[in-house]
mmCIF file of C-alpha atoms in Angstrom:
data_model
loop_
_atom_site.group_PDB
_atom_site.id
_atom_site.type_symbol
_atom_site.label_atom_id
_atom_site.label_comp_id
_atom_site.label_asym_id
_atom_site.label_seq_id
_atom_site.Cartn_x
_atom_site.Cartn_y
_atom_site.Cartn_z
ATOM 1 C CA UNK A 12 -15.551 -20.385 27.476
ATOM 2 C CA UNK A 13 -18.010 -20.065 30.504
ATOM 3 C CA UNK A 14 -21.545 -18.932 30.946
ATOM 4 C CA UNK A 15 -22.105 -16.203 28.213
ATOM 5 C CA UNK A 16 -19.253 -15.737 27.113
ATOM 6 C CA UNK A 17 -18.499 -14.201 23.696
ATOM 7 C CA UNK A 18 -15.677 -14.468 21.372
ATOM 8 C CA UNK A 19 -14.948 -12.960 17.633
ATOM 9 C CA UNK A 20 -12.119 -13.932 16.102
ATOM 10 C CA UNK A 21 -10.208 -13.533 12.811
ATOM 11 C CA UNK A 22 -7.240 -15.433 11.453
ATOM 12 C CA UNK A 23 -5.268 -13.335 8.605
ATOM 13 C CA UNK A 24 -2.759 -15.421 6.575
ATOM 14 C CA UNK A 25 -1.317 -13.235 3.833
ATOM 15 C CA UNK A 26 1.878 -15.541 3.339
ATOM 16 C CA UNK A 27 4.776 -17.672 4.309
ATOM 17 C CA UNK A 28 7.178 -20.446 4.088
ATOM 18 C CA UNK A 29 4.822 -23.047 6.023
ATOM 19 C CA UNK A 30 2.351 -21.425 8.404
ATOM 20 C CA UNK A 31 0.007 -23.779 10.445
ATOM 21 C CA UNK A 32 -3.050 -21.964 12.718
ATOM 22 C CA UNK A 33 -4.368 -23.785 15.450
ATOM 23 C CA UNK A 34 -7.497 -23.070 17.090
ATOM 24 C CA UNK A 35 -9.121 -24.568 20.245
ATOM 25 C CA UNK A 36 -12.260 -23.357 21.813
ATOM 26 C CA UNK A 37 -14.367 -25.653 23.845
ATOM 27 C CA UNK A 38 -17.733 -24.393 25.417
ATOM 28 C CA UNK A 39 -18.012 -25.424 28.859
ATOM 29 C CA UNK A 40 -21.134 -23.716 30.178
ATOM 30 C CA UNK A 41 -24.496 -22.057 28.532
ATOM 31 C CA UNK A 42 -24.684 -19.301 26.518
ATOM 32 C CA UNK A 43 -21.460 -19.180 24.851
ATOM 33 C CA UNK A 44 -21.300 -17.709 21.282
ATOM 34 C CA UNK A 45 -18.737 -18.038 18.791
ATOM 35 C CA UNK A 46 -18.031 -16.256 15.325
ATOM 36 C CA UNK A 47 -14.734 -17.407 13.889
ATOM 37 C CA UNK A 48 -13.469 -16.382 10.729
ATOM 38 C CA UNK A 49 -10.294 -17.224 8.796
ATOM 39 C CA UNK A 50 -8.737 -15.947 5.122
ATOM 40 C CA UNK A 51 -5.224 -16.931 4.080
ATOM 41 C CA UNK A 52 -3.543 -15.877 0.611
ATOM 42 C CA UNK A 53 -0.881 -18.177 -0.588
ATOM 43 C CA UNK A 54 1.472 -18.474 -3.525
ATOM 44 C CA UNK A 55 4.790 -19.815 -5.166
ATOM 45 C CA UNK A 56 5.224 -22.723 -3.194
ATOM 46 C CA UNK A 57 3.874 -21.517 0.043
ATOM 47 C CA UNK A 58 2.059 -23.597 2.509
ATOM 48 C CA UNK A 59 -1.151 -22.823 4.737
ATOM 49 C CA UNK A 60 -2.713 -25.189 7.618
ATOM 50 C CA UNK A 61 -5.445 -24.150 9.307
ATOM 51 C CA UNK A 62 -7.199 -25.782 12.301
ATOM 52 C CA UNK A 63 -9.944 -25.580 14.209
ATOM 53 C CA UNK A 64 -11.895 -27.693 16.946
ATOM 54 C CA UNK A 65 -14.971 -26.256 18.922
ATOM 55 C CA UNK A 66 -16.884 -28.201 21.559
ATOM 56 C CA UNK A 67 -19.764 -27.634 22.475
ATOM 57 C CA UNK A 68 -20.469 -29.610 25.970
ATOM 58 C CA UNK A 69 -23.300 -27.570 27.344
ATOM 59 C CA UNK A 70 -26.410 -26.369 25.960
ATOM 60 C CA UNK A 71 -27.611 -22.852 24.408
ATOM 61 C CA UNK A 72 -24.330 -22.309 22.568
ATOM 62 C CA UNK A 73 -23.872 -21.442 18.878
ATOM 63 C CA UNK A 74 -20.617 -21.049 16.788
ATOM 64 C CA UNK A 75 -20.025 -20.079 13.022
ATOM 65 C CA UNK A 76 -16.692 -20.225 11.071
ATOM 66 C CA UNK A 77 -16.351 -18.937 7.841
ATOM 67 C CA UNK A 78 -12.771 -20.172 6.142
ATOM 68 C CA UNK A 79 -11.775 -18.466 2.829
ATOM 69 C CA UNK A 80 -8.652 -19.034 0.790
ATOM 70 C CA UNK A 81 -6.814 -18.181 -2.424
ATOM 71 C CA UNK A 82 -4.427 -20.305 -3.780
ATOM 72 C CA UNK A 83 -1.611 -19.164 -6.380
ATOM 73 C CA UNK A 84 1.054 -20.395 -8.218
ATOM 74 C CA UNK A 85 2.192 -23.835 -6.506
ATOM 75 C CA UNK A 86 1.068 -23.179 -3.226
ATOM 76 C CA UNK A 87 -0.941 -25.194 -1.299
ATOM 77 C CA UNK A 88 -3.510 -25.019 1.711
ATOM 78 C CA UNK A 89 -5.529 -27.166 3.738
ATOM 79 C CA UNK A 90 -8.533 -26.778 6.089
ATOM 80 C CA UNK A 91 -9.093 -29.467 8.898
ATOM 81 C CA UNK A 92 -12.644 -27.965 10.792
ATOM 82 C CA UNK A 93 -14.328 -30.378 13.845
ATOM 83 C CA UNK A 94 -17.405 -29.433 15.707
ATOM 84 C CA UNK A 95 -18.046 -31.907 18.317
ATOM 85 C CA UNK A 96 -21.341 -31.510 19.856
ATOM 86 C CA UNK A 97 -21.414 -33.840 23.241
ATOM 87 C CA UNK A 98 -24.795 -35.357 25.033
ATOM 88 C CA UNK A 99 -26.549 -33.167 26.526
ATOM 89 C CA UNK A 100 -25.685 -30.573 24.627
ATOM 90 C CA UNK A 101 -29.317 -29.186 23.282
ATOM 91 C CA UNK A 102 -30.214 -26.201 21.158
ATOM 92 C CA UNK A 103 -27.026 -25.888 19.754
ATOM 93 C CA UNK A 104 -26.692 -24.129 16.816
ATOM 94 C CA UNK A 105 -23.330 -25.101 14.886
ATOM 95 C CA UNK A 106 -22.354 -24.442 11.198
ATOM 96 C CA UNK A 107 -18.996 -24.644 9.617
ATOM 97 C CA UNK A 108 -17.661 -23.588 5.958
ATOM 98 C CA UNK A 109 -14.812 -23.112 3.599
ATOM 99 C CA UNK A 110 -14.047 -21.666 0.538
ATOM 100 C CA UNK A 111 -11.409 -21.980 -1.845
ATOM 101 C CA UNK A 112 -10.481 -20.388 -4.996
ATOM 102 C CA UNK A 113 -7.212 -22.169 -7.207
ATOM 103 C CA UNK A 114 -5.817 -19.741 -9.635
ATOM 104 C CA UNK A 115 -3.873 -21.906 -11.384
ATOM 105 C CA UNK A 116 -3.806 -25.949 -12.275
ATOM 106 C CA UNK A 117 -0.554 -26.461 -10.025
ATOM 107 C CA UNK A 118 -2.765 -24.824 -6.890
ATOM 108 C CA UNK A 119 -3.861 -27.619 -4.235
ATOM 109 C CA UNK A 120 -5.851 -27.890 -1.665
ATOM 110 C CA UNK A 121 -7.614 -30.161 0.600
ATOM 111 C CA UNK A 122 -10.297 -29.322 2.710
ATOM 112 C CA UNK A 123 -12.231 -31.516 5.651
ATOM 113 C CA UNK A 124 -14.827 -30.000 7.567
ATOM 114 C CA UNK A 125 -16.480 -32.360 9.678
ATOM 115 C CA UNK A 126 -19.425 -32.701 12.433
ATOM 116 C CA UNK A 127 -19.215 -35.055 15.717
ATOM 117 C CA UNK A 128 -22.767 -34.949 16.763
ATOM 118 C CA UNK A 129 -24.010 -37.080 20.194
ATOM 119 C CA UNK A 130 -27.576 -35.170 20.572
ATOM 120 C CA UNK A 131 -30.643 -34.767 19.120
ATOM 121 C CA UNK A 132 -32.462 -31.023 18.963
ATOM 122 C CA UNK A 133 -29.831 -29.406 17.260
ATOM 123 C CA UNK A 134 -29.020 -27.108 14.284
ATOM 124 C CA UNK A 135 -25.651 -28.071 12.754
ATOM 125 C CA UNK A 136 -24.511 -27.948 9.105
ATOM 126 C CA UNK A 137 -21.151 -28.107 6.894
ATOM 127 C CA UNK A 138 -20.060 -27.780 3.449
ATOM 128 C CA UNK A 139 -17.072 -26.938 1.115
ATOM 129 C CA UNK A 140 -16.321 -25.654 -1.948
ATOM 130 C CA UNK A 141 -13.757 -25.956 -4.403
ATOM 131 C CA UNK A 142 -13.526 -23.542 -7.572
ATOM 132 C CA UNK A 143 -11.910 -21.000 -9.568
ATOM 133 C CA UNK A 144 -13.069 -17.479 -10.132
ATOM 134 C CA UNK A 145 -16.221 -16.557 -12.311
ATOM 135 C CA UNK A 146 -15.339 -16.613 -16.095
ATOM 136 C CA UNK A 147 -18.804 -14.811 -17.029
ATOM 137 C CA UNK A 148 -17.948 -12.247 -14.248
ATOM 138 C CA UNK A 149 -14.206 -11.944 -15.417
ATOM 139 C CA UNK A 150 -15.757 -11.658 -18.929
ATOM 140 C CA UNK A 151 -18.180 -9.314 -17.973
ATOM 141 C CA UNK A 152 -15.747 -6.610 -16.331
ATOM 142 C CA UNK A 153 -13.756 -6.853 -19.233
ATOM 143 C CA UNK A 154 -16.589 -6.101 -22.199
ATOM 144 C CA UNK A 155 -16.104 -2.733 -19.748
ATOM 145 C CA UNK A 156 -12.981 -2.047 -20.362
ATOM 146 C CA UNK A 157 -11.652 -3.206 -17.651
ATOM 147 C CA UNK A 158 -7.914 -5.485 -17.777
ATOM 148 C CA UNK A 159 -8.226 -9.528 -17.179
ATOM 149 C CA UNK A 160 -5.561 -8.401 -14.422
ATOM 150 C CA UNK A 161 -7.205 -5.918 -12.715
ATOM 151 C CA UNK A 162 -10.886 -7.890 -13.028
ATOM 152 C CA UNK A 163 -8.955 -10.464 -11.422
ATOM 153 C CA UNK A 164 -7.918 -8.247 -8.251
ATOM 154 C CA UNK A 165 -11.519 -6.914 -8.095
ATOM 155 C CA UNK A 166 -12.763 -10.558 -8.035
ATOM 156 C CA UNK A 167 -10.535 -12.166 -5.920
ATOM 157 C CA UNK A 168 -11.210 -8.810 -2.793
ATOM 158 C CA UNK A 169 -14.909 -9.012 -3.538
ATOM 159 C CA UNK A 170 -14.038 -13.110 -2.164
ATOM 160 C CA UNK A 171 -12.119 -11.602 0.892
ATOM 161 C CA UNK A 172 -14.521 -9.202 1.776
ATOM 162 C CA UNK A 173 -17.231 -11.527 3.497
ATOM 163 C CA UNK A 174 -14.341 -12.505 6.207
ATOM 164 C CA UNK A 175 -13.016 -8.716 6.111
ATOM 165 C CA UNK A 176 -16.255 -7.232 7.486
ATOM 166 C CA UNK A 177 -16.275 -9.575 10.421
ATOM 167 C CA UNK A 178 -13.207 -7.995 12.155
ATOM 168 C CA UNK A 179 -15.505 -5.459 14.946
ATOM 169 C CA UNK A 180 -13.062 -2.972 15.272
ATOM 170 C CA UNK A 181 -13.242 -0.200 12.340
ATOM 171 C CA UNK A 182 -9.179 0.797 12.664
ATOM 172 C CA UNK A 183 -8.205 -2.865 12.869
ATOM 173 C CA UNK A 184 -10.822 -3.714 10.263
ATOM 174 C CA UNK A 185 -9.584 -1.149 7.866
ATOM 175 C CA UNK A 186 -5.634 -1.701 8.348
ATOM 176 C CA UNK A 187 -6.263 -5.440 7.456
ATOM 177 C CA UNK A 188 -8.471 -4.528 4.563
ATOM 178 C CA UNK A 189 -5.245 -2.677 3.362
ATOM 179 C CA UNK A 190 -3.127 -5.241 4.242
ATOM 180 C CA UNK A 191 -5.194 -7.792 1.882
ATOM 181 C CA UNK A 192 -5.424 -5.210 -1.264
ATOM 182 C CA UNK A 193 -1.695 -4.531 -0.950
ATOM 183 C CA UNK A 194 -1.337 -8.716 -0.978
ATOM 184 C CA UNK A 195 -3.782 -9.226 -4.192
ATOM 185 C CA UNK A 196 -1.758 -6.895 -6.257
ATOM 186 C CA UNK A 197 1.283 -6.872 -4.875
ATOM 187 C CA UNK A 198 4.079 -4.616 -4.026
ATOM 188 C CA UNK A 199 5.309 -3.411 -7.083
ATOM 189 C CA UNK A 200 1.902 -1.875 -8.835
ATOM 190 C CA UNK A 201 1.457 1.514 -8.807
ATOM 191 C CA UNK A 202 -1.647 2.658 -6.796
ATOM 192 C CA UNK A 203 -2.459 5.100 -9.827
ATOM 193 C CA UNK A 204 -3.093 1.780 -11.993
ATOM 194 C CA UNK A 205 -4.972 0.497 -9.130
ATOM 195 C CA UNK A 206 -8.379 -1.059 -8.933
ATOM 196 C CA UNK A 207 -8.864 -1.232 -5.510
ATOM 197 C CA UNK A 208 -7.645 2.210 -3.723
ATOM 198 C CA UNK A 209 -6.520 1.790 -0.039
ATOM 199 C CA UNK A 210 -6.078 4.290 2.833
ATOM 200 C CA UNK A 211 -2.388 4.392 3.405
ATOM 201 C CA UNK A 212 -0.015 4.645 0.134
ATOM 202 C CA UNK A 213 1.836 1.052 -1.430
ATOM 203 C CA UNK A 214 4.851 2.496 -1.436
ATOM 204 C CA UNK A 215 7.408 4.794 -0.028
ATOM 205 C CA UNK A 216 8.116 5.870 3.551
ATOM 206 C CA UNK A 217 4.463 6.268 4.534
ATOM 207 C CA UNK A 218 3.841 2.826 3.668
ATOM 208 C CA UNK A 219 2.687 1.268 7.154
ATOM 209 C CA UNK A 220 0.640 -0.022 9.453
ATOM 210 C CA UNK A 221 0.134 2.010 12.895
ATOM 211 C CA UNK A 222 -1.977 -0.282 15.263
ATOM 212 C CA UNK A 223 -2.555 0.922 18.788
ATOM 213 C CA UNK A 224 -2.943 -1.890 20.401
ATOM 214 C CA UNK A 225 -4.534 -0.378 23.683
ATOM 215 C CA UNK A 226 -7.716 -0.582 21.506
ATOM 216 C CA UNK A 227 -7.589 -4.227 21.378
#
Protein backbone atom coordinates (compact mmCIF):
# COMPACT_ATOMS: atom_id res chain seq x y z
CA UNK A 1 0.00 0.00 0.00
CA UNK A 2 1.40 3.57 -0.78
CA UNK A 3 0.64 7.04 0.40
CA UNK A 4 -3.17 7.03 1.25
CA UNK A 5 -4.11 4.30 0.14
CA UNK A 6 -7.30 2.51 1.27
CA UNK A 7 -8.34 -1.00 1.34
CA UNK A 8 -11.68 -2.93 2.71
CA UNK A 9 -11.69 -6.29 2.58
CA UNK A 10 -13.84 -9.32 3.50
CA UNK A 11 -12.98 -12.99 3.62
CA UNK A 12 -16.28 -15.33 3.40
CA UNK A 13 -15.65 -19.01 4.32
CA UNK A 14 -18.98 -20.84 4.30
CA UNK A 15 -17.29 -24.41 3.90
CA UNK A 16 -14.92 -26.98 2.61
CA UNK A 17 -12.71 -29.91 2.71
CA UNK A 18 -9.52 -27.85 4.00
CA UNK A 19 -9.56 -24.18 3.05
CA UNK A 20 -6.52 -22.00 4.14
CA UNK A 21 -6.79 -17.84 3.50
CA UNK A 22 -3.77 -16.01 3.29
CA UNK A 23 -3.50 -12.43 3.63
CA UNK A 24 -0.51 -10.04 3.16
CA UNK A 25 -0.69 -6.34 3.33
CA UNK A 26 2.30 -4.34 4.26
CA UNK A 27 2.08 -0.43 4.53
CA UNK A 28 4.88 1.13 2.88
CA UNK A 29 4.15 4.85 2.96
CA UNK A 30 1.78 7.33 5.19
CA UNK A 31 -1.64 7.37 5.34
CA UNK A 32 -2.61 3.96 4.55
CA UNK A 33 -5.84 2.57 6.15
CA UNK A 34 -6.93 -0.83 6.51
CA UNK A 35 -10.34 -2.53 7.58
CA UNK A 36 -10.14 -6.28 7.21
CA UNK A 37 -12.75 -8.52 8.11
CA UNK A 38 -13.08 -12.31 8.00
CA UNK A 39 -16.18 -14.96 8.96
CA UNK A 40 -15.88 -18.65 8.12
CA UNK A 41 -18.68 -21.37 8.98
CA UNK A 42 -17.41 -24.84 9.36
CA UNK A 43 -18.77 -28.28 10.12
CA UNK A 44 -18.53 -32.20 9.97
CA UNK A 45 -15.00 -32.51 9.79
CA UNK A 46 -14.19 -29.47 7.82
CA UNK A 47 -11.12 -27.44 8.19
CA UNK A 48 -10.57 -23.50 8.16
CA UNK A 49 -7.02 -21.56 8.25
CA UNK A 50 -6.98 -18.19 8.19
CA UNK A 51 -3.98 -15.81 7.96
CA UNK A 52 -3.12 -12.58 8.15
CA UNK A 53 0.13 -10.31 8.44
CA UNK A 54 0.00 -6.40 8.19
CA UNK A 55 3.05 -4.16 8.44
CA UNK A 56 3.04 -1.18 9.20
CA UNK A 57 6.63 0.47 8.21
CA UNK A 58 5.67 4.08 7.93
CA UNK A 59 3.83 6.34 10.06
CA UNK A 60 0.02 7.67 10.11
CA UNK A 61 -1.39 4.26 9.21
CA UNK A 62 -4.19 2.38 11.00
CA UNK A 63 -5.63 -1.18 10.36
CA UNK A 64 -8.55 -3.17 12.08
CA UNK A 65 -9.46 -6.89 11.55
CA UNK A 66 -12.34 -8.33 12.91
CA UNK A 67 -12.21 -12.46 12.59
CA UNK A 68 -15.47 -14.35 13.43
CA UNK A 69 -16.09 -18.07 13.28
CA UNK A 70 -18.58 -20.85 13.97
CA UNK A 71 -17.54 -24.12 14.53
CA UNK A 72 -19.89 -27.33 14.12
CA UNK A 73 -19.86 -30.78 14.42
CA UNK A 74 -16.03 -31.95 14.26
CA UNK A 75 -14.74 -29.25 12.39
CA UNK A 76 -12.03 -27.30 13.21
CA UNK A 77 -10.53 -23.69 12.58
CA UNK A 78 -7.65 -21.72 13.40
CA UNK A 79 -6.71 -18.01 13.35
CA UNK A 80 -2.91 -17.03 13.07
CA UNK A 81 -3.15 -12.74 13.12
CA UNK A 82 0.53 -10.63 13.18
CA UNK A 83 0.74 -6.92 13.24
CA UNK A 84 4.24 -5.91 13.04
CA UNK A 85 4.71 -2.34 13.70
CA UNK A 86 8.55 -1.37 12.59
CA UNK A 87 10.74 1.80 14.04
CA UNK A 88 9.74 4.63 13.00
CA UNK A 89 6.55 3.81 12.54
CA UNK A 90 4.56 6.57 14.85
CA UNK A 91 0.88 7.21 15.36
CA UNK A 92 -0.10 4.01 14.33
CA UNK A 93 -3.21 2.87 15.27
CA UNK A 94 -3.43 -1.12 15.11
CA UNK A 95 -6.04 -3.48 16.71
CA UNK A 96 -6.70 -7.06 15.94
CA UNK A 97 -9.61 -9.59 17.13
CA UNK A 98 -11.28 -12.92 16.85
CA UNK A 99 -14.19 -14.57 17.78
CA UNK A 100 -15.22 -17.98 18.02
CA UNK A 101 -18.30 -19.76 18.84
CA UNK A 102 -18.01 -24.06 19.30
CA UNK A 103 -21.36 -25.62 18.97
CA UNK A 104 -20.52 -28.72 20.07
CA UNK A 105 -17.70 -30.45 22.55
CA UNK A 106 -15.93 -32.20 19.43
CA UNK A 107 -15.55 -28.37 17.82
CA UNK A 108 -11.77 -27.06 18.00
CA UNK A 109 -10.13 -24.28 17.54
CA UNK A 110 -7.01 -22.44 18.11
CA UNK A 111 -6.57 -18.97 17.83
CA UNK A 112 -3.14 -16.64 18.01
CA UNK A 113 -3.36 -13.12 17.49
CA UNK A 114 -0.25 -11.48 18.14
CA UNK A 115 1.52 -7.85 18.14
CA UNK A 116 5.33 -7.17 16.95
CA UNK A 117 5.76 -3.72 18.22
CA UNK A 118 9.43 -1.70 17.65
CA UNK A 119 7.99 2.00 18.52
CA UNK A 120 6.77 3.94 21.05
CA UNK A 121 3.55 6.51 20.41
CA UNK A 122 1.32 4.03 19.28
CA UNK A 123 -2.24 2.65 19.71
CA UNK A 124 -2.25 -1.15 19.27
CA UNK A 125 -4.39 -3.80 21.01
CA UNK A 126 -5.44 -7.67 20.64
CA UNK A 127 -7.64 -10.12 22.17
CA UNK A 128 -9.59 -13.43 21.63
CA UNK A 129 -12.36 -15.13 22.64
CA UNK A 130 -13.45 -18.50 22.96
CA UNK A 131 -17.23 -19.47 23.80
CA UNK A 132 -20.42 -20.97 23.00
CA UNK A 133 -23.66 -19.20 22.37
CA UNK A 134 -25.73 -17.38 25.18
CA UNK A 135 -27.81 -19.94 27.24
CA UNK A 136 -29.90 -16.99 28.98
CA UNK A 137 -30.41 -15.56 25.41
CA UNK A 138 -31.24 -19.10 23.91
CA UNK A 139 -33.51 -19.43 27.01
CA UNK A 140 -34.95 -16.25 26.64
CA UNK A 141 -36.19 -16.63 22.86
CA UNK A 142 -37.59 -19.73 23.79
CA UNK A 143 -39.95 -18.60 27.03
CA UNK A 144 -41.33 -16.78 23.51
CA UNK A 145 -42.17 -19.43 21.81
CA UNK A 146 -39.65 -19.57 19.79
CA UNK A 147 -37.76 -23.41 18.83
CA UNK A 148 -34.10 -24.11 20.53
CA UNK A 149 -33.40 -24.63 16.63
CA UNK A 150 -34.52 -21.69 15.24
CA UNK A 151 -33.15 -19.43 18.49
CA UNK A 152 -30.08 -21.04 17.54
CA UNK A 153 -30.08 -19.68 13.77
CA UNK A 154 -31.17 -16.24 15.09
CA UNK A 155 -28.17 -16.31 17.49
CA UNK A 156 -25.59 -17.62 15.57
CA UNK A 157 -26.60 -14.53 12.26
CA UNK A 158 -26.94 -11.91 14.97
CA UNK A 159 -22.76 -13.23 15.51
CA UNK A 160 -22.23 -12.88 11.65
CA UNK A 161 -23.76 -9.74 11.28
CA UNK A 162 -20.93 -7.40 12.78
CA UNK A 163 -18.52 -8.78 9.79
CA UNK A 164 -21.67 -8.74 7.29
CA UNK A 165 -22.18 -4.96 7.51
CA UNK A 166 -18.59 -4.26 6.68
CA UNK A 167 -18.84 -5.46 3.01
CA UNK A 168 -19.39 -1.45 1.25
CA UNK A 169 -21.20 -2.53 -1.55
CA UNK A 170 -25.15 -2.94 -0.80
CA UNK A 171 -25.70 -5.81 -3.81
CA UNK A 172 -22.54 -7.64 -2.76
CA UNK A 173 -23.38 -7.01 0.88
CA UNK A 174 -26.83 -8.38 0.56
CA UNK A 175 -26.01 -11.56 -1.76
CA UNK A 176 -23.45 -12.63 0.98
CA UNK A 177 -25.89 -11.93 3.74
CA UNK A 178 -28.03 -14.58 1.82
CA UNK A 179 -25.37 -16.69 1.25
CA UNK A 180 -24.65 -16.91 5.22
CA UNK A 181 -28.57 -17.44 6.23
CA UNK A 182 -28.86 -20.14 3.57
CA UNK A 183 -25.43 -21.74 5.37
CA UNK A 184 -26.88 -21.43 9.16
CA UNK A 185 -29.93 -23.36 8.28
CA UNK A 186 -29.10 -25.19 5.61
CA UNK A 187 -30.41 -26.38 2.37
CA UNK A 188 -33.11 -28.49 3.14
CA UNK A 189 -35.44 -26.06 5.53
CA UNK A 190 -38.23 -24.63 4.15
CA UNK A 191 -38.10 -20.77 4.03
CA UNK A 192 -41.85 -20.80 5.36
CA UNK A 193 -40.35 -22.35 8.75
CA UNK A 194 -37.72 -19.82 8.51
CA UNK A 195 -36.40 -17.41 11.07
CA UNK A 196 -34.33 -15.42 9.14
CA UNK A 197 -36.12 -14.50 5.61
CA UNK A 198 -33.66 -13.79 2.70
CA UNK A 199 -34.08 -12.00 -0.67
CA UNK A 200 -33.76 -14.72 -3.20
CA UNK A 201 -35.77 -18.16 -2.49
CA UNK A 202 -33.65 -21.54 -0.79
CA UNK A 203 -34.78 -23.58 -3.19
CA UNK A 204 -35.82 -24.29 -6.68
CA UNK A 205 -34.66 -22.82 -10.00
CA UNK A 206 -34.51 -19.23 -8.76
CA UNK A 207 -32.18 -20.19 -6.19
CA UNK A 208 -28.95 -18.05 -7.12
CA UNK A 209 -26.63 -15.67 -6.87
CA UNK A 210 -26.36 -12.97 -9.86
CA UNK A 211 -23.18 -10.81 -9.15
CA UNK A 212 -22.18 -8.27 -11.75
CA UNK A 213 -18.96 -8.04 -11.27
CA UNK A 214 -18.38 -4.69 -13.28
CA UNK A 215 -19.52 -3.19 -9.91
CA UNK A 216 -16.58 -4.48 -8.16
Amino acid sequence: MQRDAQLLMSTITLGGGHVRNNVVVRMQDEGCSLQAGGLYLMDREQQCDNYIFVEHAKPHCTSSELYKGIIDDAARARFNGHVLVQDGATKTEAFMTNRNILLTDKAHVETRPFLEIYNDDVKCSHGSTIGQLDEQALFYLQTRGISERTAVTMLSYAFCDEVIRQIAIPELREAVGDMVKKRLHGELTPCSECSIKCSTPCNGPDAHFDIDVTKL
